[in-house]
Amino acid sequence: MSNNLNYCDKHKCNKELILNCRWECKKCISESLKNGSNQHEEVSLKNLLSMKVKNAHIPLDLKNKDLNNFLFTDEEDGKRVDRAKRYMKQIVEKKTHLNLMINGPTGVGKSHIAVGILKYCYELNYFRNSIGYSTSFGLASKVIATWNNPDLNEEDVLKEYTEIDLLVIDDLGYDDMGKKAEIINKIIYRRHENQKSTIITSNLKADQVLEYMDHRTRSRFLSYLYSYIQIDTEDFRLKRI
């Protein structure tokens, strides 16, 4: 180690006189500024994600869920999470819209994975894009609520949900038949026209979800279907009993 106060042992270089008052190593200053900038950027991104999650209408019981805290019960669960990450990477790397289906019985983590994907897009520097969440029933009900209310506009609601870059439609097929099914089909179809990515979760099997869609919507949805994730494990909540 050098005894010279004007020498930087870390970078093996001479220090320079800064503002005619002290000797500093420029490389040390650069590293310090970079570390401070990284810390500031990390805080900013966390705040941005928090704001995006709030605006996405993710329910309270799912707000803390992500792909890092998904409870693995077997090796297949790990593969499912890996497939979910690959789905998001494909969207980011290829700059295209892709669809995903997550199927399985109640309580196996479908919504957890779907919300985890919404958050994972920010880990992939996909910051500028909008995210959204709604149950299929809630989405259809929101549109129907405009029909007899002069203060609400159906087209405004449809536009909101067909222009979100990445939308989760949760629990498709649960109490959303008839007119509600027509609304959901319209939203899925318009999202395809707008080149937006859609994630569908359902207790129904994949072929039943496709039967739920009308022919035109099914054809468009399948043309950009990345994959489907089938989960057949036991209800997490029953395992705690």
PDB file of C-alpha atoms in Angstrom:
ATOM      1  CA  MET A   1       0.000   0.000   0.000  1.00  0.00           C
ATOM      2  CA  SER A   2       1.308   3.443  -0.900  1.00  0.00           C
ATOM      3  CA  ASN A   3       1.845   6.125   1.759  1.00  0.00           C
ATOM      4  CA  ASN A   4       1.268   8.834  -0.831  1.00  0.00           C
ATOM      5  CA  LEU A   5      -2.008  10.650  -0.014  1.00  0.00           C
ATOM      6  CA  ASN A   6      -2.250  11.723  -3.634  1.00  0.00           C
ATOM      7  CA  TYR A   7      -2.282   8.129  -4.887  1.00  0.00           C
ATOM      8  CA  CYS A   8      -5.311   5.781  -5.133  1.00  0.00           C
ATOM      9  CA  ASP A   9      -4.324   2.269  -4.059  1.00  0.00           C
ATOM     10  CA  LYS A  10      -7.650   0.851  -5.262  1.00  0.00           C
ATOM     11  CA  HIS A  11      -7.294   1.978  -8.874  1.00  0.00           C
ATOM     12  CA  LYS A  12      -3.483   2.272  -8.958  1.00  0.00           C
ATOM     13  CA  CYS A  13      -3.523   5.832 -10.229  1.00  0.00           C
ATOM     14  CA  ASN A  14      -2.724   9.372  -9.097  1.00  0.00           C
ATOM     15  CA  LYS A  15      -5.468  11.486  -7.573  1.00  0.00           C
ATOM     16  CA  GLU A  16      -6.374  14.885  -8.994  1.00  0.00           C
ATOM     17  CA  LEU A  17      -6.924  18.200  -7.244  1.00  0.00           C
ATOM     18  CA  ILE A  18     -10.680  18.880  -7.114  1.00  0.00           C
ATOM     19  CA  LEU A  19     -11.862  22.502  -6.870  1.00  0.00           C
ATOM     20  CA  ASN A  20      -8.381  23.437  -5.626  1.00  0.00           C
ATOM     21  CA  CYS A  21      -9.205  22.054  -2.185  1.00  0.00           C
ATOM     22  CA  ARG A  22      -8.710  18.276  -2.036  1.00  0.00           C
ATOM     23  CA  TRP A  23      -7.169  15.389  -3.910  1.00  0.00           C
ATOM     24  CA  GLU A  24      -9.589  12.765  -5.225  1.00  0.00           C
ATOM     25  CA  CYS A  25      -9.464   9.759  -7.548  1.00  0.00           C
ATOM     26  CA  LYS A  26     -11.739  10.347 -10.532  1.00  0.00           C
ATOM     27  CA  LYS A  27     -12.477   6.632 -10.826  1.00  0.00           C
ATOM     28  CA  CYS A  28     -13.604   6.515  -7.182  1.00  0.00           C
ATOM     29  CA  ILE A  29     -15.878   9.508  -7.772  1.00  0.00           C
ATOM     30  CA  SER A  30     -17.360   7.864 -10.877  1.00  0.00           C
ATOM     31  CA  GLU A  31     -18.077   4.631  -8.984  1.00  0.00           C
ATOM     32  CA  SER A  32     -19.694   6.528  -6.127  1.00  0.00           C
ATOM     33  CA  LEU A  33     -21.959   8.449  -8.491  1.00  0.00           C
ATOM     34  CA  LYS A  34     -22.874   5.257 -10.339  1.00  0.00           C
ATOM     35  CA  ASN A  35     -23.759   3.413  -7.122  1.00  0.00           C
ATOM     36  CA  GLY A  36     -25.856   6.329  -5.959  1.00  0.00           C
ATOM     37  CA  SER A  37     -27.581   6.483  -9.332  1.00  0.00           C
ATOM     38  CA  ASN A  38     -28.299   2.736  -9.251  1.00  0.00           C
ATOM     39  CA  GLN A  39     -29.807   3.003  -5.773  1.00  0.00           C
ATOM     40  CA  HIS A  40     -31.949   5.940  -6.873  1.00  0.00           C
ATOM     41  CA  GLU A  41     -33.029   4.041  -9.996  1.00  0.00           C
ATOM     42  CA  GLU A  42     -33.948   0.954  -7.938  1.00  0.00           C
ATOM     43  CA  VAL A  43     -36.132   3.034  -5.602  1.00  0.00           C
ATOM     44  CA  SER A  44     -37.751   4.770  -8.582  1.00  0.00           C
ATOM     45  CA  LEU A  45     -38.565   1.445 -10.263  1.00  0.00           C
ATOM     46  CA  LYS A  46     -40.075   0.051  -7.061  1.00  0.00           C
ATOM     47  CA  ASN A  47     -42.246   3.147  -6.750  1.00  0.00           C
ATOM     48  CA  LEU A  48     -43.246   2.859 -10.414  1.00  0.00           C
ATOM     49  CA  LEU A  49     -44.187  -0.806  -9.996  1.00  0.00           C
ATOM     50  CA  SER A  50     -46.207  -0.003  -6.869  1.00  0.00           C
ATOM     51  CA  MET A  51     -48.113   2.682  -8.779  1.00  0.00           C
ATOM     52  CA  LYS A  52     -48.670   0.414 -11.796  1.00  0.00           C
ATOM     53  CA  VAL A  53     -49.961  -2.418  -9.574  1.00  0.00           C
ATOM     54  CA  LYS A  54     -52.348  -0.022  -7.845  1.00  0.00           C
ATOM     55  CA  ASN A  55     -53.673   1.269 -11.175  1.00  0.00           C
ATOM     56  CA  ALA A  56     -54.008  -2.279 -12.531  1.00  0.00           C
ATOM     57  CA  HIS A  57     -56.844  -3.028 -10.051  1.00  0.00           C
ATOM     58  CA  ILE A  58     -55.104  -6.130  -8.691  1.00  0.00           C
ATOM     59  CA  PRO A  59     -57.095  -7.366  -5.638  1.00  0.00           C
ATOM     60  CA  LEU A  60     -55.576  -7.106  -2.162  1.00  0.00           C
ATOM     61  CA  ASP A  61     -55.049 -10.857  -1.741  1.00  0.00           C
ATOM     62  CA  LEU A  62     -52.889 -10.895  -4.895  1.00  0.00           C
ATOM     63  CA  LYS A  63     -50.952  -7.622  -4.574  1.00  0.00           C
ATOM     64  CA  ASN A  64     -47.960  -9.261  -2.882  1.00  0.00           C
ATOM     65  CA  LYS A  65     -47.872 -12.248  -5.240  1.00  0.00           C
ATOM     66  CA  ASP A  66     -45.082 -12.623  -7.777  1.00  0.00           C
ATOM     67  CA  LEU A  67     -43.184 -15.382  -9.572  1.00  0.00           C
ATOM     68  CA  ASN A  68     -40.489 -15.385  -6.885  1.00  0.00           C
ATOM     69  CA  ASN A  69     -42.825 -16.335  -4.023  1.00  0.00           C
ATOM     70  CA  PHE A  70     -44.914 -18.937  -5.859  1.00  0.00           C
ATOM     71  CA  LEU A  71     -45.066 -22.062  -3.682  1.00  0.00           C
ATOM     72  CA  PHE A  72     -43.543 -25.013  -5.549  1.00  0.00           C
ATOM     73  CA  THR A  73     -45.097 -28.371  -4.673  1.00  0.00           C
ATOM     74  CA  ASP A  74     -43.185 -30.395  -7.247  1.00  0.00           C
ATOM     75  CA  GLU A  75     -40.798 -30.123 -10.186  1.00  0.00           C
ATOM     76  CA  GLU A  76     -43.689 -29.430 -12.564  1.00  0.00           C
ATOM     77  CA  ASP A  77     -44.531 -26.210 -10.709  1.00  0.00           C
ATOM     78  CA  GLY A  78     -41.008 -24.984 -11.387  1.00  0.00           C
ATOM     79  CA  LYS A  79     -41.451 -25.737 -15.076  1.00  0.00           C
ATOM     80  CA  ARG A  80     -44.738 -23.815 -15.121  1.00  0.00           C
ATOM     81  CA  VAL A  81     -43.119 -20.714 -13.637  1.00  0.00           C
ATOM     82  CA  ASP A  82     -40.241 -21.017 -16.129  1.00  0.00           C
ATOM     83  CA  ARG A  83     -42.765 -21.175 -18.971  1.00  0.00           C
ATOM     84  CA  ALA A  84     -44.502 -18.077 -17.611  1.00  0.00           C
ATOM     85  CA  LYS A  85     -41.179 -16.196 -17.614  1.00  0.00           C
ATOM     86  CA  ARG A  86     -40.367 -17.350 -21.137  1.00  0.00           C
ATOM     87  CA  TYR A  87     -43.759 -16.053 -22.275  1.00  0.00           C
ATOM     88  CA  MET A  88     -42.989 -12.559 -21.007  1.00  0.00           C
ATOM     89  CA  LYS A  89     -39.463 -12.656 -22.456  1.00  0.00           C
ATOM     90  CA  GLN A  90     -40.893 -13.509 -25.875  1.00  0.00           C
ATOM     91  CA  ILE A  91     -43.135 -10.436 -25.769  1.00  0.00           C
ATOM     92  CA  VAL A  92     -40.249  -8.174 -24.773  1.00  0.00           C
ATOM     93  CA  GLU A  93     -37.594  -9.605 -27.095  1.00  0.00           C
ATOM     94  CA  LYS A  94     -39.789  -9.998 -30.178  1.00  0.00           C
ATOM     95  CA  LYS A  95     -41.807  -6.843 -29.491  1.00  0.00           C
ATOM     96  CA  THR A  96     -45.021  -8.629 -30.373  1.00  0.00           C
ATOM     97  CA  HIS A  97     -48.290  -9.493 -28.663  1.00  0.00           C
ATOM     98  CA  LEU A  98     -48.835 -13.047 -27.435  1.00  0.00           C
ATOM     99  CA  ASN A  99     -51.599 -14.780 -25.507  1.00  0.00           C
ATOM    100  CA  LEU A 100     -51.402 -17.259 -22.654  1.00  0.00           C
ATOM    101  CA  MET A 101     -53.895 -19.605 -20.995  1.00  0.00           C
ATOM    102  CA  ILE A 102     -53.547 -20.883 -17.422  1.00  0.00           C
ATOM    103  CA  ASN A 103     -55.971 -23.687 -16.570  1.00  0.00           C
ATOM    104  CA  GLY A 104     -56.684 -25.728 -13.457  1.00  0.00           C
ATOM    105  CA  PRO A 105     -59.066 -26.181 -10.513  1.00  0.00           C
ATOM    106  CA  THR A 106     -59.641 -23.610  -7.773  1.00  0.00           C
ATOM    107  CA  GLY A 107     -56.758 -22.758  -5.443  1.00  0.00           C
ATOM    108  CA  VAL A 108     -53.787 -24.096  -7.427  1.00  0.00           C
ATOM    109  CA  GLY A 109     -52.142 -20.721  -8.089  1.00  0.00           C
ATOM    110  CA  LYS A 110     -53.451 -19.670 -11.510  1.00  0.00           C
ATOM    111  CA  SER A 111     -54.098 -16.075 -10.463  1.00  0.00           C
ATOM    112  CA  HIS A 112     -50.788 -15.981  -8.566  1.00  0.00           C
ATOM    113  CA  ILE A 113     -48.848 -16.868 -11.719  1.00  0.00           C
ATOM    114  CA  ALA A 114     -50.871 -14.466 -13.881  1.00  0.00           C
ATOM    115  CA  VAL A 115     -50.281 -11.514 -11.543  1.00  0.00           C
ATOM    116  CA  GLY A 116     -46.650 -12.597 -11.212  1.00  0.00           C
ATOM    117  CA  ILE A 117     -46.271 -12.239 -14.981  1.00  0.00           C
ATOM    118  CA  LEU A 118     -47.676  -8.693 -14.821  1.00  0.00           C
ATOM    119  CA  LYS A 119     -44.961  -7.793 -12.317  1.00  0.00           C
ATOM    120  CA  TYR A 120     -42.232  -9.774 -14.075  1.00  0.00           C
ATOM    121  CA  CYS A 121     -42.535  -7.549 -17.127  1.00  0.00           C
ATOM    122  CA  TYR A 122     -40.930  -4.787 -15.057  1.00  0.00           C
ATOM    123  CA  GLU A 123     -37.964  -6.977 -14.189  1.00  0.00           C
ATOM    124  CA  LEU A 124     -37.417  -7.228 -17.952  1.00  0.00           C
ATOM    125  CA  ASN A 125     -37.294  -3.444 -18.379  1.00  0.00           C
ATOM    126  CA  TYR A 126     -40.777  -3.397 -19.885  1.00  0.00           C
ATOM    127  CA  PHE A 127     -41.550  -0.256 -17.894  1.00  0.00           C
ATOM    128  CA  ARG A 128     -43.544   1.937 -20.227  1.00  0.00           C
ATOM    129  CA  ASN A 129     -46.262  -0.580 -20.953  1.00  0.00           C
ATOM    130  CA  SER A 130     -49.604  -0.636 -19.167  1.00  0.00           C
ATOM    131  CA  ILE A 131     -50.884  -3.639 -17.226  1.00  0.00           C
ATOM    132  CA  GLY A 132     -54.370  -4.544 -16.053  1.00  0.00           C
ATOM    133  CA  TYR A 133     -56.319  -7.183 -14.142  1.00  0.00           C
ATOM    134  CA  SER A 134     -60.004  -8.079 -13.965  1.00  0.00           C
ATOM    135  CA  THR A 135     -62.115 -11.130 -13.382  1.00  0.00           C
ATOM    136  CA  SER A 136     -64.154 -12.080 -16.414  1.00  0.00           C
ATOM    137  CA  PHE A 137     -67.373 -11.562 -14.434  1.00  0.00           C
ATOM    138  CA  GLY A 138     -66.235  -8.153 -13.162  1.00  0.00           C
ATOM    139  CA  LEU A 139     -65.191  -7.036 -16.623  1.00  0.00           C
ATOM    140  CA  ALA A 140     -68.519  -7.976 -18.209  1.00  0.00           C
ATOM    141  CA  SER A 141     -70.448  -6.464 -15.290  1.00  0.00           C
ATOM    142  CA  LYS A 142     -68.581  -3.180 -15.683  1.00  0.00           C
ATOM    143  CA  VAL A 143     -69.704  -2.954 -19.308  1.00  0.00           C
ATOM    144  CA  ILE A 144     -73.305  -3.930 -18.506  1.00  0.00           C
ATOM    145  CA  ALA A 145     -73.428  -1.244 -15.786  1.00  0.00           C
ATOM    146  CA  THR A 146     -73.170   1.395 -18.533  1.00  0.00           C
ATOM    147  CA  TRP A 147     -76.322   0.270 -20.329  1.00  0.00           C
ATOM    148  CA  ASN A 148     -78.817   1.928 -17.990  1.00  0.00           C
ATOM    149  CA  ASN A 149     -76.609   4.722 -16.698  1.00  0.00           C
ATOM    150  CA  PRO A 150     -76.495   7.904 -18.803  1.00  0.00           C
ATOM    151  CA  ASP A 151     -73.366   9.032 -16.938  1.00  0.00           C
ATOM    152  CA  LEU A 152     -71.388   6.001 -18.135  1.00  0.00           C
ATOM    153  CA  ASN A 153     -70.312   5.083 -21.644  1.00  0.00           C
ATOM    154  CA  GLU A 154     -69.887   1.489 -22.827  1.00  0.00           C
ATOM    155  CA  GLU A 155     -67.316   2.432 -25.440  1.00  0.00           C
ATOM    156  CA  ASP A 156     -65.131   4.115 -22.803  1.00  0.00           C
ATOM    157  CA  VAL A 157     -65.009   0.897 -20.774  1.00  0.00           C
ATOM    158  CA  LEU A 158     -64.312  -1.231 -23.846  1.00  0.00           C
ATOM    159  CA  LYS A 159     -61.559   1.145 -24.930  1.00  0.00           C
ATOM    160  CA  GLU A 160     -59.944   1.045 -21.480  1.00  0.00           C
ATOM    161  CA  TYR A 161     -59.654  -2.749 -21.472  1.00  0.00           C
ATOM    162  CA  THR A 162     -58.834  -3.222 -25.136  1.00  0.00           C
ATOM    163  CA  GLU A 163     -55.906  -0.784 -25.120  1.00  0.00           C
ATOM    164  CA  ILE A 164     -54.057  -2.064 -22.014  1.00  0.00           C
ATOM    165  CA  ASP A 165     -50.795  -3.633 -23.219  1.00  0.00           C
ATOM    166  CA  LEU A 166     -50.967  -6.712 -20.970  1.00  0.00           C
ATOM    167  CA  LEU A 167     -54.314  -7.744 -19.461  1.00  0.00           C
ATOM    168  CA  VAL A 168     -55.205 -10.645 -17.173  1.00  0.00           C
ATOM    169  CA  ILE A 169     -58.788 -11.889 -17.557  1.00  0.00           C
ATOM    170  CA  ASP A 170     -59.201 -14.069 -14.473  1.00  0.00           C
ATOM    171  CA  ASP A 171     -61.729 -16.878 -13.897  1.00  0.00           C
ATOM    172  CA  LEU A 172     -63.088 -16.980 -17.436  1.00  0.00           C
ATOM    173  CA  GLY A 173     -66.196 -19.164 -17.591  1.00  0.00           C
ATOM    174  CA  TYR A 174     -67.369 -18.403 -14.047  1.00  0.00           C
ATOM    175  CA  ASP A 175     -70.819 -16.786 -14.061  1.00  0.00           C
ATOM    176  CA  ASP A 176     -70.189 -15.000 -17.344  1.00  0.00           C
ATOM    177  CA  MET A 177     -72.399 -16.707 -19.905  1.00  0.00           C
ATOM    178  CA  GLY A 178     -74.979 -15.237 -22.300  1.00  0.00           C
ATOM    179  CA  LYS A 179     -74.589 -11.482 -22.772  1.00  0.00           C
ATOM    180  CA  LYS A 180     -71.514 -11.484 -20.543  1.00  0.00           C
ATOM    181  CA  ALA A 181     -69.814 -14.037 -22.779  1.00  0.00           C
ATOM    182  CA  GLU A 182     -70.530 -11.842 -25.799  1.00  0.00           C
ATOM    183  CA  ILE A 183     -68.836  -8.911 -24.050  1.00  0.00           C
ATOM    184  CA  ILE A 184     -65.745 -10.952 -23.122  1.00  0.00           C
ATOM    185  CA  ASN A 185     -65.490 -12.241 -26.684  1.00  0.00           C
ATOM    186  CA  LYS A 186     -65.708  -8.689 -28.002  1.00  0.00           C
ATOM    187  CA  ILE A 187     -62.914  -7.541 -25.665  1.00  0.00           C
ATOM    188  CA  ILE A 188     -60.615 -10.457 -26.556  1.00  0.00           C
ATOM    189  CA  TYR A 189     -61.223  -9.874 -30.271  1.00  0.00           C
ATOM    190  CA  ARG A 190     -60.576  -6.136 -30.066  1.00  0.00           C
ATOM    191  CA  ARG A 191     -57.415  -6.753 -28.072  1.00  0.00           C
ATOM    192  CA  HIS A 192     -56.167  -8.887 -30.943  1.00  0.00           C
ATOM    193  CA  GLU A 193     -56.968  -6.108 -33.410  1.00  0.00           C
ATOM    194  CA  ASN A 194     -55.033  -3.653 -31.210  1.00  0.00           C
ATOM    195  CA  GLN A 195     -52.105  -6.120 -30.969  1.00  0.00           C
ATOM    196  CA  LYS A 196     -52.320  -6.420 -27.175  1.00  0.00           C
ATOM    197  CA  SER A 197     -51.326  -9.447 -25.090  1.00  0.00           C
ATOM    198  CA  THR A 198     -53.981 -11.296 -23.081  1.00  0.00           C
ATOM    199  CA  ILE A 199     -53.597 -13.808 -20.249  1.00  0.00           C
ATOM    200  CA  ILE A 200     -56.664 -15.927 -19.487  1.00  0.00           C
ATOM    201  CA  THR A 201     -57.058 -18.041 -16.352  1.00  0.00           C
ATOM    202  CA  SER A 202     -59.905 -20.509 -15.981  1.00  0.00           C
ATOM    203  CA  ASN A 203     -61.159 -23.518 -14.039  1.00  0.00           C
ATOM    204  CA  LEU A 204     -62.187 -24.859 -17.438  1.00  0.00           C
ATOM    205  CA  LYS A 205     -59.837 -27.011 -19.476  1.00  0.00           C
ATOM    206  CA  ALA A 206     -58.138 -25.439 -22.487  1.00  0.00           C
ATOM    207  CA  ASP A 207     -60.555 -26.948 -25.033  1.00  0.00           C
ATOM    208  CA  GLN A 208     -63.539 -25.730 -22.986  1.00  0.00           C
ATOM    209  CA  VAL A 209     -62.129 -22.191 -22.904  1.00  0.00           C
ATOM    210  CA  LEU A 210     -61.837 -22.291 -26.690  1.00  0.00           C
ATOM    211  CA  GLU A 211     -65.447 -23.521 -26.947  1.00  0.00           C
ATOM    212  CA  TYR A 212     -66.457 -20.505 -24.825  1.00  0.00           C
ATOM    213  CA  MET A 213     -65.143 -18.240 -27.578  1.00  0.00           C
ATOM    214  CA  ASP A 214     -67.036 -17.624 -30.796  1.00  0.00           C
ATOM    215  CA  HIS A 215     -65.365 -18.873 -33.986  1.00  0.00           C
ATOM    216  CA  ARG A 216     -63.896 -15.523 -35.009  1.00  0.00           C
ATOM    217  CA  THR A 217     -62.465 -14.730 -31.558  1.00  0.00           C
ATOM    218  CA  ARG A 218     -61.109 -18.260 -31.113  1.00  0.00           C
ATOM    219  CA  SER A 219     -59.294 -18.111 -34.443  1.00  0.00           C
ATOM    220  CA  ARG A 220     -57.640 -14.771 -33.598  1.00  0.00           C
ATOM    221  CA  PHE A 221     -56.739 -15.811 -30.055  1.00  0.00           C
ATOM    222  CA  LEU A 222     -55.147 -19.074 -31.208  1.00  0.00           C
ATOM    223  CA  SER A 223     -53.126 -17.356 -33.921  1.00  0.00           C
ATOM    224  CA  TYR A 224     -51.095 -15.611 -31.213  1.00  0.00           C
ATOM    225  CA  LEU A 225     -51.321 -18.210 -28.433  1.00  0.00           C
ATOM    226  CA  TYR A 226     -47.845 -18.705 -26.967  1.00  0.00           C
ATOM    227  CA  SER A 227     -48.750 -21.663 -24.765  1.00  0.00           C
ATOM    228  CA  TYR A 228     -51.141 -22.891 -22.120  1.00  0.00           C
ATOM    229  CA  ILE A 229     -50.234 -23.892 -18.575  1.00  0.00           C
ATOM    230  CA  GLN A 230     -52.273 -26.700 -17.036  1.00  0.00           C
ATOM    231  CA  ILE A 231     -52.073 -27.005 -13.227  1.00  0.00           C
ATOM    232  CA  ASP A 232     -53.529 -30.160 -11.702  1.00  0.00           C
ATOM    233  CA  THR A 233     -52.199 -30.023  -8.133  1.00  0.00           C
ATOM    234  CA  GLU A 234     -54.270 -29.936  -4.938  1.00  0.00           C
ATOM    235  CA  ASP A 235     -55.853 -26.706  -3.680  1.00  0.00           C
ATOM    236  CA  PHE A 236     -53.178 -24.841  -1.658  1.00  0.00           C
ATOM    237  CA  ARG A 237     -55.770 -23.860   0.932  1.00  0.00           C
ATOM    238  CA  LEU A 238     -56.772 -27.480   1.572  1.00  0.00           C
ATOM    239  CA  LYS A 239     -53.129 -28.398   2.181  1.00  0.00           C
ATOM    240  CA  ARG A 240     -53.012 -26.042   5.155  1.00  0.00           C
ATOM    241  CA  ILE A 241     -55.858 -27.857   6.933  1.00  0.00           C
TER     242      ILE A 241
END
